XYZ file of C-alpha atoms in Angstrom:
391
model
C -126.728 -12.190 122.743
C -123.119 -12.908 123.962
C -121.515 -15.910 122.199
C -118.894 -18.136 123.397
C -116.493 -19.265 120.611
C -113.767 -22.007 119.954
C -110.525 -21.802 119.419
C -108.550 -23.851 117.049
C -104.883 -24.838 118.361
C -103.153 -25.241 114.650
C -99.487 -26.020 115.103
C -98.337 -22.797 113.274
C -100.282 -20.532 115.910
C -98.502 -18.321 118.385
C -98.059 -20.007 121.767
C -99.408 -19.187 125.105
C -100.025 -15.682 126.226
C -98.080 -14.227 123.063
C -101.400 -15.205 121.043
C -104.099 -12.607 120.408
C -106.617 -15.577 120.010
C -105.515 -16.668 123.589
C -105.565 -13.213 125.076
C -109.270 -12.515 123.843
C -110.358 -15.955 124.962
C -109.011 -15.308 128.361
C -110.815 -12.014 128.357
C -114.103 -13.456 127.583
C -113.737 -16.241 129.958
C -111.795 -15.789 133.168
C -111.652 -19.677 134.085
C -109.724 -20.116 130.714
C -106.421 -21.355 131.744
C -103.449 -20.402 128.917
C -101.055 -23.308 128.543
C -97.952 -21.381 127.339
C -96.780 -24.372 125.508
C -99.880 -24.469 123.312
C -100.401 -22.760 120.048
C -103.575 -20.765 120.059
C -104.162 -20.149 116.121
C -107.724 -19.316 115.445
C -110.623 -18.117 117.081
C -113.835 -19.069 115.149
C -116.817 -16.610 115.523
C -119.914 -18.056 113.569
C -122.211 -21.490 112.788
C -119.240 -23.012 110.638
C -119.799 -26.810 111.673
C -116.190 -27.330 112.285
C -116.262 -24.914 115.224
C -120.014 -23.662 115.775
C -120.310 -20.649 118.261
C -122.671 -21.154 121.200
C -125.082 -18.650 123.282
C -123.189 -17.977 126.299
C -126.298 -17.993 128.577
C -127.991 -21.109 127.258
C -125.219 -23.067 125.562
C -127.382 -23.309 122.380
C -125.691 -23.428 119.154
C -125.940 -20.128 117.304
C -126.980 -21.877 114.209
C -130.114 -23.416 116.136
C -131.086 -19.857 117.115
C -130.984 -18.442 113.710
C -133.273 -21.739 112.543
C -135.709 -20.942 114.898
C -135.498 -17.210 114.413
C -134.503 -16.580 110.703
C -135.811 -13.072 110.908
C -132.641 -12.063 112.725
C -130.711 -12.915 109.745
C -132.558 -9.855 107.682
C -134.913 -10.097 104.906
C -132.166 -9.714 102.114
C -129.953 -12.086 103.787
C -132.526 -14.519 104.306
C -133.726 -14.345 100.870
C -130.046 -14.538 99.474
C -128.621 -16.982 101.663
C -130.895 -18.773 104.349
C -127.886 -18.708 106.857
C -125.234 -16.725 108.052
C -122.908 -16.304 104.973
C -119.963 -15.470 106.717
C -117.284 -16.637 109.015
C -115.483 -14.570 111.326
C -112.148 -15.146 112.866
C -108.931 -13.639 114.693
C -105.859 -15.448 113.448
C -102.285 -15.472 115.637
C -99.776 -16.589 113.139
C -96.373 -17.839 114.266
C -95.159 -19.880 111.350
C -96.067 -19.602 107.611
C -99.416 -20.542 106.494
C -99.572 -22.680 103.127
C -98.920 -20.958 99.527
C -102.618 -20.967 98.495
C -105.703 -19.711 96.626
C -109.326 -20.139 96.997
C -111.430 -21.458 94.045
C -114.362 -19.372 92.678
C -118.025 -20.390 93.124
C -118.353 -22.253 90.145
C -114.813 -23.796 90.435
C -115.793 -24.831 94.209
C -118.706 -26.724 93.146
C -117.000 -28.399 90.437
C -114.029 -29.565 92.737
C -116.272 -30.639 95.495
C -118.379 -32.977 93.137
C -115.059 -34.518 91.455
C -113.069 -34.563 95.022
C -115.267 -34.321 97.996
C -112.894 -36.096 100.311
C -110.331 -33.294 99.622
C -112.683 -30.184 98.519
C -115.222 -30.769 101.497
C -117.896 -28.045 100.489
C -119.070 -26.507 96.916
C -118.731 -22.876 98.393
C -116.118 -20.271 97.501
C -114.088 -18.634 99.932
C -113.315 -15.017 99.323
C -111.466 -13.308 102.571
C -110.161 -10.285 104.207
C -107.472 -9.890 106.561
C -107.144 -6.753 108.561
C -104.066 -6.352 110.843
C -104.227 -6.074 114.703
C -100.644 -6.196 115.228
C -97.933 -5.701 112.160
C -98.771 -8.673 109.831
C -96.760 -10.233 107.175
C -98.040 -11.946 103.960
C -97.319 -12.772 100.552
C -100.136 -11.815 98.222
C -100.644 -11.688 94.659
C -97.987 -11.793 91.838
C -95.021 -9.078 91.942
C -94.994 -6.702 88.807
C -93.678 -8.759 85.792
C -90.429 -6.873 85.423
C -89.533 -7.271 89.007
C -89.807 -11.319 88.736
C -88.087 -11.403 85.440
C -85.178 -9.354 86.996
C -85.081 -11.909 89.897
C -85.130 -14.853 87.548
C -82.276 -13.055 85.373
C -80.014 -12.236 88.554
C -80.212 -15.102 90.776
C -78.395 -17.992 89.444
C -79.953 -20.560 91.723
C -83.540 -19.520 90.523
C -82.472 -19.882 86.864
C -81.226 -23.171 87.505
C -84.386 -24.243 88.815
C -86.518 -22.616 86.151
C -84.448 -23.374 83.177
C -86.394 -21.110 80.856
C -85.266 -18.729 78.128
C -85.941 -15.403 79.524
C -86.797 -13.922 76.241
C -90.363 -15.650 76.564
C -93.108 -13.201 76.795
C -93.511 -11.968 80.327
C -97.025 -13.383 80.950
C -96.130 -16.953 79.756
C -92.471 -16.848 81.441
C -94.215 -16.362 84.742
C -96.564 -18.840 84.513
C -94.313 -21.635 83.347
C -91.451 -20.776 85.943
C -94.125 -20.556 88.523
C -95.160 -24.079 87.783
C -91.431 -25.285 87.220
C -90.712 -24.378 90.760
C -93.552 -25.907 92.454
C -92.933 -29.311 90.305
C -89.258 -29.661 90.684
C -87.737 -32.352 92.298
C -86.699 -32.115 96.233
C -82.973 -32.614 94.837
C -83.205 -29.661 92.656
C -84.956 -27.362 95.343
C -82.218 -28.627 97.826
C -79.335 -27.691 96.018
C -80.907 -24.437 95.081
C -81.545 -23.462 98.631
C -78.253 -24.487 99.963
C -76.632 -22.484 97.182
C -78.745 -19.558 98.186
C -78.152 -20.011 101.726
C -74.075 -19.884 101.094
C -74.809 -16.755 99.086
C -76.513 -15.093 101.816
C -73.792 -15.740 104.249
C -71.391 -13.971 101.968
C -73.565 -11.063 101.071
C -73.570 -7.587 102.489
C -76.776 -5.805 103.984
C -77.935 -4.441 100.440
C -77.670 -7.826 98.672
C -79.274 -9.470 101.429
C -82.160 -7.042 101.384
C -82.726 -7.510 97.492
C -82.502 -11.411 97.949
C -85.169 -11.273 100.661
C -82.377 -13.047 102.745
C -84.062 -12.697 106.242
C -87.642 -14.194 104.875
C -85.772 -16.874 102.879
C -83.819 -18.115 105.846
C -87.038 -18.005 108.208
C -89.162 -19.880 105.690
C -86.471 -22.554 105.295
C -86.353 -22.883 109.373
C -90.150 -23.628 109.340
C -90.249 -25.765 106.151
C -86.804 -27.053 105.546
C -86.106 -27.182 101.682
C -89.785 -26.779 100.761
C -90.335 -25.684 97.225
C -92.425 -22.817 98.242
C -89.853 -20.882 99.637
C -88.812 -19.720 96.333
C -92.340 -18.234 95.872
C -90.840 -15.157 97.854
C -89.502 -14.100 94.407
C -92.815 -14.533 92.742
C -95.331 -13.219 95.245
C -95.551 -9.314 96.951
C -94.261 -9.489 100.430
C -96.385 -7.194 102.488
C -95.803 -5.922 105.960
C -99.144 -4.263 107.025
C -99.669 -2.020 109.942
C -102.670 -2.482 112.220
C -105.997 -1.625 110.759
C -104.420 -2.372 107.219
C -106.372 -4.747 105.438
C -106.020 -7.096 102.328
C -108.990 -8.525 100.324
C -108.426 -12.021 98.621
C -110.589 -12.925 95.854
C -111.025 -16.078 94.009
C -107.742 -17.467 92.725
C -105.392 -15.011 94.174
C -102.120 -16.530 95.368
C -101.451 -15.665 98.877
C -99.556 -16.977 102.233
C -100.063 -15.248 105.801
C -96.502 -15.324 107.389
C -96.570 -13.714 110.677
C -98.775 -11.525 112.969
C -102.284 -11.258 114.463
C -105.397 -10.355 112.402
C -109.010 -9.950 111.827
C -110.288 -12.235 109.134
C -113.675 -12.722 107.530
C -114.500 -14.993 104.483
C -117.589 -16.624 103.135
C -118.627 -19.561 105.285
C -116.260 -22.393 103.639
C -113.147 -24.015 104.055
C -112.143 -24.486 100.564
C -108.416 -24.281 100.031
C -106.163 -25.166 97.046
C -102.570 -25.561 98.542
C -99.162 -25.737 96.811
C -96.327 -25.163 99.194
C -95.206 -24.313 102.988
C -97.667 -27.170 104.188
C -97.520 -30.686 105.265
C -101.020 -31.121 104.055
C -101.984 -32.276 100.927
C -100.764 -30.055 97.713
C -102.658 -29.783 94.432
C -99.928 -27.915 92.005
C -101.862 -28.834 89.018
C -105.209 -27.238 89.933
C -103.645 -24.272 91.990
C -101.359 -23.227 88.662
C -104.408 -23.756 86.069
C -106.771 -21.516 88.305
C -104.446 -18.686 89.469
C -104.855 -15.169 88.315
C -101.406 -14.275 86.646
C -101.377 -10.464 86.752
C -98.538 -8.687 88.182
C -99.368 -5.626 90.270
C -97.079 -3.556 92.853
C -97.946 -4.475 96.661
C -99.543 -1.076 97.327
C -102.170 -2.094 94.972
C -103.084 -5.399 97.463
C -104.253 -3.042 100.462
C -107.822 -2.872 100.583
C -109.096 0.693 101.909
C -112.217 1.268 103.959
C -114.841 3.904 103.475
C -115.966 6.093 106.608
C -119.615 5.664 108.070
C -119.461 8.245 110.812
C -116.812 9.751 113.172
C -115.757 6.244 114.814
C -116.577 3.720 111.999
C -115.138 2.612 108.842
C -116.514 -0.110 106.907
C -114.419 -2.674 104.395
C -116.819 -3.822 101.906
C -115.541 -6.297 99.341
C -116.807 -6.758 95.919
C -118.501 -9.923 97.206
C -122.345 -10.151 98.889
C -120.762 -13.105 101.797
C -119.240 -10.155 103.909
C -118.306 -6.752 104.945
C -116.433 -5.754 108.224
C -116.791 -2.712 110.176
C -113.871 -1.303 112.345
C -115.047 0.914 115.207
C -112.686 2.984 117.339
C -114.341 5.004 120.368
C -111.892 7.069 122.407
C -112.554 6.894 126.295
C -113.526 10.617 126.166
C -116.829 9.860 124.511
C -119.608 9.697 126.818
C -121.565 6.837 124.852
C -121.788 5.315 121.377
C -124.669 2.960 119.315
C -123.850 0.832 116.851
C -125.078 1.455 113.179
C -128.766 -0.631 112.791
C -127.729 -3.406 109.916
C -130.024 -4.687 107.331
C -127.889 -7.904 108.039
C -127.449 -10.064 111.054
C -123.940 -9.459 112.436
C -121.148 -10.472 114.969
C -119.289 -7.781 117.287
C -115.918 -8.639 118.754
C -114.350 -6.247 121.335
C -110.819 -6.256 121.061
C -109.755 -3.900 123.760
C -111.508 -1.528 126.081
C -114.445 -1.678 128.414
C -117.721 -0.440 128.429
C -121.350 -1.202 129.782
C -123.981 -2.271 127.365
C -127.377 -3.355 127.521
C -126.150 -6.893 128.056
C -124.003 -5.790 130.942
C -119.974 -5.262 131.007
C -118.064 -5.599 127.892
C -114.325 -5.865 127.335
C -111.446 -7.509 125.480
C -112.863 -11.018 124.158
C -116.533 -9.969 124.566
C -118.509 -11.490 121.280
C -122.002 -10.351 120.547
C -124.438 -11.824 117.990
C -126.694 -8.783 116.883
C -130.135 -9.494 114.928
C -130.567 -7.272 111.947
C -131.835 -3.660 112.695
C -130.956 -3.919 116.150
C -128.067 -1.884 117.649
C -125.933 -1.883 121.022
C -125.446 1.133 122.791
C -122.195 1.437 124.999
C -121.772 3.880 127.893
C -119.248 4.105 130.629
C -116.370 3.755 128.163
C -113.188 2.981 129.702
C -109.839 2.858 127.556
C -110.271 3.709 123.981
C -112.824 0.830 122.672
C -111.675 -1.188 119.360
C -114.220 -3.283 117.849
C -114.575 -5.201 114.792
C -118.242 -6.050 113.463
C -118.851 -8.939 110.655
C -121.897 -8.694 108.501
C -123.368 -9.707 105.170
C -122.637 -7.200 102.579
C -126.206 -6.908 101.037
């Protein structure tokens, strides 16, 4: 059945028709008018109460359909979750999202019990991002020698951290990370002003080493924010379309710019510590992080080939997996693989006929477990993403 899904207009989203979210919503609904001054940040597909999807022909919430027909979930999903366990999204990021991490299942339950007004549900929130356009992110700690070198060679960073660099690497990074996030605004402001002056007098090589362009951009978005200096602690990744990141529990990260497919456990649990006007919880974040350094290429998550046209990203959690389907216009027809889980399929580009009628950019389908959808009259290369439970 075709779904009508909701857009979130968070202020960090891309504005107007530059947003992939707006483009897809317009493709699905010709009556949808794009406001060029409005940010279109996220498209939510699923049953989460904050923006539940409805069946397009009946306006009935998808959650109600599943309640009436639990067999749609699939036997294993019904047994393990009793509901659709994932939230599927498209993100269009124009301005950095907060430096954040997501708690483990057990920790999420504890945080929800202690601070229910801040951590509003007890579920964990592992997530995956697959680039639709060139996509920038900070993800995971840099290798220890790299962070240590930054601390030792950037006077402004040394001034804020104020630690003996002979300290054991892991302890140094842990303490330095927390020191930056807890330093006063006056200390951070002085360090950033000094850095900006240094950039102005630097040649291209030094600016590249110091990530000057990125620091200047983050400062323009969040002036004098403590999180700006996290550039020197976290890996800076520039994903090409179809490249992916998987973010498990306690992995520090921040999305910076671009459009992506995102899938996660059905949760909204976030612990923030910088680059945000929202509530920050530095103590909780610093206590929960995985302090392990790794090169950026190790953060990329590779899919497995399923057939000639589809690959599947299977993270090490049961809540979700994502299939990427690319069908060239030279193909006469294609049928999706029957899954043991209910799934949501998004058409990103191309056009075709299906058993439900014409589909094109922005079409979103709910597919019950073990059902398939056949596509014919394929026009233009058909790019689709399908989210399902990983059971």
